[in-house]
Short mmCIF file of C-alpha atoms in Angstrom, two decimals:
data_model
loop_
_atom_site.label_atom_id
_atom_site.label_comp_id
_atom_site.label_asym_id
_atom_site.label_seq_id
_atom_site.Cartn_x
_atom_site.Cartn_y
_atom_site.Cartn_z
CA MET H 29 -9.08 1.79 -53.58
CA ILE H 30 -9.13 -0.27 -56.79
CA ARG H 31 -5.37 -0.89 -56.71
CA ASN H 32 -5.52 -2.05 -53.11
CA MET H 33 -8.63 -4.15 -53.83
CA ILE H 34 -10.56 -2.42 -51.06
CA GLU H 35 -14.19 -3.44 -51.24
CA THR H 36 -16.36 -0.31 -51.25
CA ASP H 37 -19.62 -0.08 -49.35
CA ILE H 38 -22.71 1.96 -50.16
CA PHE H 39 -21.50 4.97 -48.13
CA VAL H 40 -18.17 5.16 -49.98
CA ASN H 41 -19.88 4.82 -53.37
CA ASN H 42 -22.33 7.62 -52.52
CA SER H 43 -19.38 9.82 -51.54
CA LEU H 44 -17.60 8.97 -54.80
CA ILE H 45 -20.68 9.97 -56.85
CA ASP H 46 -20.87 13.26 -54.97
CA LEU H 47 -17.13 13.86 -55.46
CA TYR H 48 -17.24 13.23 -59.22
CA PHE H 49 -20.25 15.53 -59.69
CA LYS H 50 -18.59 18.31 -57.69
CA CYS H 51 -15.47 17.92 -59.82
CA GLY H 52 -17.59 18.12 -62.99
CA ASN H 53 -16.95 14.54 -64.11
CA VAL H 54 -20.51 13.39 -64.78
CA HIS H 55 -19.51 10.27 -66.73
CA LEU H 56 -17.54 8.81 -63.81
CA ALA H 57 -20.37 9.62 -61.37
CA GLU H 58 -22.79 7.74 -63.64
CA ASN H 59 -20.41 4.79 -63.88
CA VAL H 60 -20.11 4.47 -60.10
CA PHE H 61 -23.91 4.57 -59.76
CA LYS H 62 -24.47 1.95 -62.49
CA LEU H 63 -21.90 -0.43 -61.01
CA MET H 64 -23.23 -0.22 -57.45
CA PRO H 65 -24.45 -3.68 -56.35
CA LYS H 66 -26.88 -2.01 -53.96
CA THR H 67 -28.31 1.52 -53.82
CA ASP H 68 -30.31 3.42 -51.21
CA VAL H 69 -32.32 6.64 -51.24
CA VAL H 70 -29.13 8.65 -50.67
CA SER H 71 -27.56 7.21 -53.86
CA TRP H 72 -30.55 8.32 -55.94
CA ASN H 73 -30.70 11.72 -54.22
CA VAL H 74 -27.00 12.35 -54.89
CA MET H 75 -27.58 11.55 -58.58
CA ILE H 76 -30.56 13.94 -58.81
CA SER H 77 -28.85 16.81 -56.98
CA GLY H 78 -25.62 16.14 -58.90
CA TYR H 79 -27.35 16.43 -62.26
CA VAL H 80 -29.06 19.67 -61.15
CA SER H 81 -25.73 21.12 -59.94
CA VAL H 82 -24.13 20.64 -63.38
CA GLY H 83 -27.20 21.92 -65.27
CA LYS H 84 -28.37 18.52 -66.57
CA CYS H 85 -31.94 18.97 -65.38
CA PHE H 86 -33.48 16.67 -67.99
CA ASP H 87 -31.29 13.86 -66.65
CA ALA H 88 -32.30 14.78 -63.08
CA LEU H 89 -35.98 14.29 -63.96
CA GLY H 90 -35.12 11.06 -65.77
CA ILE H 91 -33.34 9.61 -62.73
CA TYR H 92 -36.27 10.70 -60.52
CA ASP H 93 -38.70 8.78 -62.75
CA SER H 94 -36.42 5.72 -62.59
CA MET H 95 -36.32 6.07 -58.79
CA VAL H 96 -40.13 6.06 -58.60
CA LYS H 97 -40.33 3.00 -60.90
CA ALA H 98 -37.74 1.20 -58.76
CA GLY H 99 -40.04 1.65 -55.76
CA VAL H 100 -37.51 3.60 -53.68
CA LYS H 101 -39.15 5.51 -50.81
CA LEU H 102 -38.82 9.22 -51.57
CA ASP H 103 -37.80 11.64 -48.83
CA ALA H 104 -37.58 15.41 -48.31
CA VAL H 105 -34.16 15.63 -49.98
CA THR H 106 -35.52 13.84 -53.09
CA TYR H 107 -38.35 16.34 -53.47
CA SER H 108 -36.17 19.39 -52.78
CA SER H 109 -33.65 18.25 -55.41
CA VAL H 110 -36.09 17.29 -58.16
CA LEU H 111 -38.20 20.44 -57.65
CA ALA H 112 -35.03 22.48 -58.24
CA ALA H 113 -34.78 20.77 -61.66
CA CYS H 114 -38.45 21.63 -62.41
CA SER H 115 -37.75 25.25 -61.42
CA GLN H 116 -34.84 25.56 -63.85
CA LEU H 117 -36.85 24.01 -66.71
CA SER H 118 -40.17 25.75 -65.85
CA ALA H 119 -41.70 22.25 -65.95
CA LEU H 120 -44.99 23.17 -64.28
CA GLU H 121 -46.94 19.98 -65.05
CA LYS H 122 -44.12 17.81 -63.74
CA GLY H 123 -43.93 20.03 -60.67
CA LYS H 124 -47.66 19.59 -60.03
CA GLU H 125 -47.23 15.82 -60.30
CA ILE H 126 -44.43 15.98 -57.71
CA HIS H 127 -46.62 18.21 -55.49
CA GLY H 128 -49.23 15.42 -55.51
CA SER H 129 -46.59 12.92 -54.47
CA ILE H 130 -45.51 15.25 -51.61
CA ILE H 131 -49.09 15.29 -50.31
CA GLU H 132 -49.30 11.48 -50.61
CA ASN H 133 -46.13 11.15 -48.54
CA LYS H 134 -47.45 13.64 -45.93
CA LEU H 135 -44.59 16.13 -46.28
CA GLU H 136 -46.75 19.28 -46.56
CA ARG H 137 -45.49 20.48 -43.17
CA ASN H 138 -41.82 20.14 -44.10
CA GLU H 139 -40.56 23.72 -44.39
CA VAL H 140 -37.65 22.90 -46.73
CA VAL H 141 -39.83 20.92 -49.15
CA MET H 142 -42.63 23.50 -49.17
CA GLY H 143 -40.12 26.31 -49.62
CA THR H 144 -38.71 24.55 -52.68
CA LEU H 145 -42.25 23.90 -53.95
CA LEU H 146 -43.06 27.61 -53.55
CA ASP H 147 -39.93 28.46 -55.55
CA MET H 148 -40.91 25.98 -58.29
CA TYR H 149 -44.40 27.45 -58.70
CA ALA H 150 -42.96 30.96 -58.66
CA LYS H 151 -40.39 30.24 -61.37
CA CYS H 152 -42.98 28.43 -63.49
CA GLY H 153 -45.22 31.51 -63.44
CA ALA H 154 -47.96 30.01 -61.24
CA VAL H 155 -47.82 33.01 -58.89
CA ASP H 156 -51.22 32.51 -57.23
CA GLU H 157 -50.40 28.86 -56.46
CA ALA H 158 -47.04 30.01 -55.07
CA TYR H 159 -48.86 32.48 -52.80
CA ARG H 160 -51.19 29.75 -51.50
CA ILE H 161 -48.12 27.70 -50.54
CA PHE H 162 -46.54 30.81 -48.94
CA ARG H 163 -49.73 31.71 -47.03
CA ASP H 164 -50.03 28.21 -45.54
CA LEU H 165 -46.41 27.87 -44.45
CA PRO H 166 -46.23 27.13 -40.70
CA GLU H 167 -43.33 29.58 -40.40
CA LYS H 168 -42.13 32.11 -42.94
CA ASP H 169 -38.36 32.48 -43.08
CA LEU H 170 -36.19 34.85 -45.11
CA VAL H 171 -36.00 32.42 -48.04
CA SER H 172 -39.79 32.04 -48.36
CA TRP H 173 -40.37 35.82 -48.14
CA THR H 174 -37.70 36.41 -50.80
CA SER H 175 -39.07 33.68 -53.11
CA MET H 176 -42.56 35.19 -52.99
CA ILE H 177 -41.27 38.73 -53.60
CA THR H 178 -39.28 37.37 -56.57
CA ALA H 179 -42.38 35.61 -57.91
CA TYR H 180 -44.48 38.77 -57.87
CA GLY H 181 -41.68 40.93 -59.25
CA SER H 182 -40.66 38.70 -62.13
CA HIS H 183 -44.25 38.33 -63.35
CA GLY H 184 -45.15 42.01 -63.60
CA ARG H 185 -46.79 42.39 -60.19
CA ALA H 186 -44.35 44.94 -58.82
CA SER H 187 -46.78 46.67 -56.43
CA GLU H 188 -47.64 43.34 -54.77
CA ALA H 189 -43.92 42.55 -54.48
CA LEU H 190 -43.23 45.87 -52.75
CA ASN H 191 -46.26 45.49 -50.46
CA LEU H 192 -45.01 42.06 -49.45
CA PHE H 193 -41.55 43.49 -48.78
CA ASP H 194 -43.17 46.08 -46.54
CA LYS H 195 -44.98 43.30 -44.62
CA MET H 196 -41.72 41.40 -44.32
CA GLN H 197 -40.00 44.40 -42.76
CA LYS H 198 -42.88 44.81 -40.30
CA SER H 199 -42.55 41.12 -39.36
CA ASN H 200 -39.00 41.89 -38.15
CA THR H 201 -37.47 39.46 -40.64
CA LYS H 202 -34.05 40.89 -41.44
CA SER H 203 -33.46 41.55 -45.13
CA ASP H 204 -30.28 40.48 -46.88
CA GLY H 205 -28.69 41.18 -50.25
CA VAL H 206 -30.80 38.54 -52.01
CA THR H 207 -34.04 40.10 -50.73
CA PHE H 208 -33.00 43.53 -51.99
CA LEU H 209 -32.05 41.96 -55.31
CA ALA H 210 -35.63 40.64 -55.58
CA VAL H 211 -37.01 44.10 -54.73
CA LEU H 212 -34.76 45.85 -57.26
CA SER H 213 -35.72 43.29 -59.90
CA ALA H 214 -39.42 43.93 -59.17
CA CYS H 215 -38.86 47.66 -59.62
CA SER H 216 -37.03 46.98 -62.90
CA HIS H 217 -39.83 44.79 -64.30
CA GLY H 218 -42.45 47.29 -63.15
CA GLY H 219 -40.63 50.36 -64.48
CA LEU H 220 -40.49 51.90 -61.00
CA VAL H 221 -37.25 53.80 -61.53
CA ASP H 222 -37.30 56.25 -58.62
CA GLU H 223 -38.51 53.56 -56.20
CA GLY H 224 -35.70 51.24 -57.34
CA CYS H 225 -33.08 53.94 -56.80
CA SER H 226 -34.55 54.61 -53.36
CA TYR H 227 -34.37 50.93 -52.35
CA PHE H 228 -30.80 50.73 -53.66
CA HIS H 229 -29.75 53.59 -51.37
CA GLN H 230 -31.83 52.15 -48.50
CA MET H 231 -29.94 48.86 -48.84
CA ILE H 232 -26.59 50.66 -48.51
CA ASN H 233 -27.40 53.35 -45.95
CA GLU H 234 -29.97 51.69 -43.66
CA HIS H 235 -29.05 48.01 -43.89
CA ASN H 236 -25.28 48.37 -44.40
CA ILE H 237 -25.33 45.90 -47.30
CA LYS H 238 -22.55 46.39 -49.82
CA PRO H 239 -23.99 46.20 -53.35
CA GLN H 240 -22.72 43.29 -55.43
CA ARG H 241 -22.58 42.94 -59.20
CA GLU H 242 -26.18 41.60 -59.27
CA HIS H 243 -27.50 44.72 -57.50
CA TYR H 244 -25.68 47.03 -59.89
CA SER H 245 -26.95 44.93 -62.80
CA CYS H 246 -30.56 45.45 -61.65
CA LEU H 247 -30.00 49.17 -61.18
CA ILE H 248 -28.37 49.52 -64.63
CA ASP H 249 -31.20 47.51 -66.18
CA LEU H 250 -33.77 49.68 -64.38
CA LEU H 251 -32.21 52.94 -65.58
CA GLY H 252 -31.54 51.45 -69.02
CA ARG H 253 -35.17 50.44 -69.57
CA ALA H 254 -36.21 53.99 -68.64
CA GLY H 255 -33.76 55.47 -71.14
CA ARG H 256 -31.58 57.08 -68.46
CA LEU H 257 -28.48 55.69 -70.14
CA HIS H 258 -25.95 58.37 -69.26
CA GLU H 259 -27.01 58.22 -65.61
CA ALA H 260 -26.45 54.46 -65.68
CA TYR H 261 -23.06 54.92 -67.33
CA LYS H 262 -22.08 57.43 -64.65
CA ILE H 263 -22.92 54.86 -61.93
CA LEU H 264 -20.77 52.26 -63.71
CA GLN H 265 -17.88 54.68 -63.76
CA SER H 266 -18.19 55.38 -60.01
CA THR H 267 -16.15 52.38 -58.80
CA GLN H 268 -13.21 50.38 -60.15
CA GLU H 269 -15.13 47.08 -59.92
CA THR H 270 -18.15 48.25 -61.88
CA ARG H 271 -16.10 50.22 -64.39
CA GLU H 272 -14.43 47.07 -65.69
CA ASP H 273 -17.29 44.59 -65.25
CA VAL H 274 -18.13 42.94 -68.58
CA GLU H 275 -21.58 41.78 -67.49
CA LEU H 276 -22.65 45.26 -66.38
CA LEU H 277 -21.29 46.87 -69.53
CA SER H 278 -23.19 44.28 -71.60
CA THR H 279 -26.42 45.13 -69.77
CA LEU H 280 -25.99 48.81 -70.59
CA LEU H 281 -25.05 48.00 -74.19
CA SER H 282 -28.38 46.15 -74.59
CA ALA H 283 -30.18 49.21 -73.22
CA CYS H 284 -28.34 51.42 -75.72
CA ARG H 285 -29.55 49.16 -78.50
CA LEU H 286 -33.13 49.32 -77.15
CA HIS H 287 -33.11 53.14 -77.14
CA ARG H 288 -30.95 53.44 -80.29
CA CYS H 289 -28.26 55.43 -78.49
CA LEU H 290 -25.51 54.70 -81.00
CA GLU H 291 -22.87 57.08 -79.67
CA LEU H 292 -22.79 55.61 -76.14
CA GLY H 293 -23.35 52.11 -77.55
CA GLU H 294 -20.22 52.36 -79.70
CA LYS H 295 -18.22 53.56 -76.70
CA ILE H 296 -19.36 50.65 -74.50
CA ALA H 297 -18.92 48.10 -77.31
CA GLY H 298 -15.33 49.32 -77.72
CA LEU H 299 -14.67 48.73 -74.01
CA LEU H 300 -16.21 45.25 -74.18
CA ILE H 301 -14.25 44.23 -77.27
CA GLU H 302 -11.07 45.46 -75.61
CA LYS H 303 -11.78 43.32 -72.53
CA ASP H 304 -13.13 40.23 -74.31
CA PRO H 305 -12.47 40.26 -78.06
CA ASP H 306 -13.74 36.68 -78.48
CA ASP H 307 -17.28 37.31 -77.23
CA SER H 308 -19.55 37.16 -80.27
CA SER H 309 -22.55 38.74 -78.48
CA THR H 310 -20.94 42.21 -78.38
CA TYR H 311 -20.36 42.19 -82.15
CA ILE H 312 -23.92 40.98 -82.78
CA VAL H 313 -25.50 43.74 -80.65
CA LEU H 314 -23.25 46.37 -82.26
CA SER H 315 -24.12 45.07 -85.73
CA ASN H 316 -27.84 45.25 -84.93
CA MET H 317 -27.43 48.83 -83.69
CA TYR H 318 -25.74 49.82 -86.94
CA ALA H 319 -28.51 48.07 -88.90
CA SER H 320 -31.19 50.03 -86.98
CA ALA H 321 -29.33 53.24 -87.88
CA LYS H 322 -29.06 52.03 -91.52
CA LYS H 323 -25.25 52.21 -91.39
CA TRP H 324 -24.79 49.22 -93.69
CA ASN H 325 -21.06 49.75 -94.23
CA LYS H 326 -20.52 49.53 -90.48
CA VAL H 327 -22.67 46.36 -90.37
CA ARG H 328 -20.44 44.77 -93.02
CA GLU H 329 -17.30 45.81 -91.11
CA VAL H 330 -18.52 44.17 -87.89
CA ARG H 331 -19.65 40.99 -89.66
CA LEU H 332 -16.33 40.80 -91.51
CA LYS H 333 -14.46 41.20 -88.22
CA MET H 334 -16.47 38.35 -86.74
CA LYS H 335 -15.62 36.17 -89.73
CA GLU H 336 -11.91 37.01 -89.43
CA LEU H 337 -11.94 36.04 -85.74
CA GLY H 338 -13.94 32.89 -86.45
CA LEU H 339 -16.76 33.95 -84.14
CA LYS H 340 -20.25 32.47 -84.39
CA LYS H 341 -23.47 33.08 -82.54
CA ASN H 342 -24.16 30.31 -80.01
CA PRO H 343 -27.20 28.23 -81.05
CA GLY H 344 -30.37 28.92 -79.10
CA CYS H 345 -32.19 26.19 -77.20
CA SER H 346 -35.84 26.00 -76.21
CA TRP H 347 -38.13 23.30 -74.86
CA ILE H 348 -41.79 22.49 -74.44
CA GLU H 349 -43.59 20.31 -71.91
CA VAL H 350 -46.18 17.94 -73.44
CA ASN H 351 -47.94 15.28 -71.40
CA ARG H 352 -45.42 15.74 -68.57
CA ARG H 353 -42.52 15.07 -70.93
CA ILE H 354 -40.02 17.80 -71.76
CA HIS H 355 -38.81 18.04 -75.36
CA PRO H 356 -35.68 20.20 -75.96
CA PHE H 357 -34.85 21.74 -79.37
CA PHE H 358 -31.80 23.46 -80.82
CA ILE H 359 -31.69 25.55 -84.00
CA GLU H 360 -31.92 23.27 -87.09
CA ASP H 361 -32.32 20.30 -84.74
CA ASN H 362 -33.25 16.99 -86.39
CA SER H 363 -32.69 14.73 -83.39
CA HIS H 364 -36.34 14.51 -82.30
CA PRO H 365 -38.10 11.36 -83.68
CA GLU H 366 -40.97 13.51 -85.00
CA SER H 367 -38.82 16.32 -86.38
CA LYS H 368 -39.92 15.68 -90.00
CA ILE H 369 -43.59 16.25 -89.13
CA MET H 370 -42.68 19.32 -87.06
CA TYR H 371 -40.75 20.95 -89.91
CA GLU H 372 -43.61 20.20 -92.32
CA CYS H 373 -46.02 21.85 -89.85
CA LEU H 374 -43.72 24.88 -89.48
CA SER H 375 -43.43 25.15 -93.27
CA CYS H 376 -47.22 25.07 -93.56
CA LEU H 377 -47.63 27.75 -90.87
CA ASN H 378 -44.98 29.88 -92.57
CA SER H 379 -46.81 29.73 -95.90
CA TYR H 380 -50.05 30.81 -94.19
CA MET H 381 -48.22 33.71 -92.53
CA GLU H 382 -46.75 34.81 -95.86
CA LYS H 383 -50.21 34.72 -97.46
CA ASP H 384 -51.60 36.85 -94.62
CA VAL H 385 -48.81 39.40 -95.05
CA MET H 386 -49.48 39.56 -98.82
CA MET H 387 -53.23 39.99 -98.24
CA GLU H 388 -52.65 42.80 -95.72
CA ALA H 389 -50.30 44.54 -98.16
CA LEU H 390 -52.84 44.17 -100.97
CA GLU H 391 -55.69 45.52 -98.83
CA SER H 392 -53.66 48.51 -97.67
CA SER H 393 -52.68 49.33 -101.26
CA ILE H 394 -56.37 49.23 -102.31
CA ASP H 395 -57.28 51.50 -99.36
#
């Protein structure tokens, strides 16, 4: 187009932005947007959804704020896209602000928008608010039922999740694999082992749904939390796909660490290292298991092996929402403008904690 000096219109530019995002080239998508002589609501929406699709949710919220300041009329697609960013970041206050804007724009009856809003509240932990949205939906589809079941299950309200699933079945809404995943997850979080196993078999035998990796992962996690490690391992060995699945083996390895089952843990760690020798997480979990068992020579061996392979633990990232602004932090991060004050505050808190520990030790020794 450039070589042939073809003048692009707004529709072509919007398609180019979408193309570059879907190909993972964020920089070129941003360039096209910045150089557009004229933009419309679609241009902004493509930028928001594009950022969300590549995991740049902070940028998605930033472009949404710029869109509001530019006076662009927001539509259902705008809200659905930006609420997805809030969901991924658990940005509840920002989500509430957007909810207010939805009401102002009279989109409370839009099923897609309200479904996304329900999902946002659910993922941000505002379960009761999510239920109010769910209750008032003009029509409840499979997605809204599943979102609400997920909300209850992931926040420790397993019995309510299962009751809602029962109501869903009575409403003649047909369950799919995602719904059963939500139910299995609820059982896992609630420690309902036998119920989870029952639903797993119900999914296969009554609904003819072939279990995917995610379903097996929930089942392994469920059995693992309950300490039924060898039963979980037997299930993994039952099919070729699960037997060689790194993610499922990693889930069981974490359970072995939790229950200090070193023998099975070593066996699974060996399989994982054989399949992916460059994954640092396996070595770290194995090292921690040896440390719990006070096998310090084994700990040194694992750490030395990591050093030889040049493996490092990936830095953790967390964030906090203050006054509707989201502040991300990495380990040993100094990029925030107020980082000096923060580290001074942390140092002060740490000294208080150390004093408390010393006082407790002193009091217990006197007792």
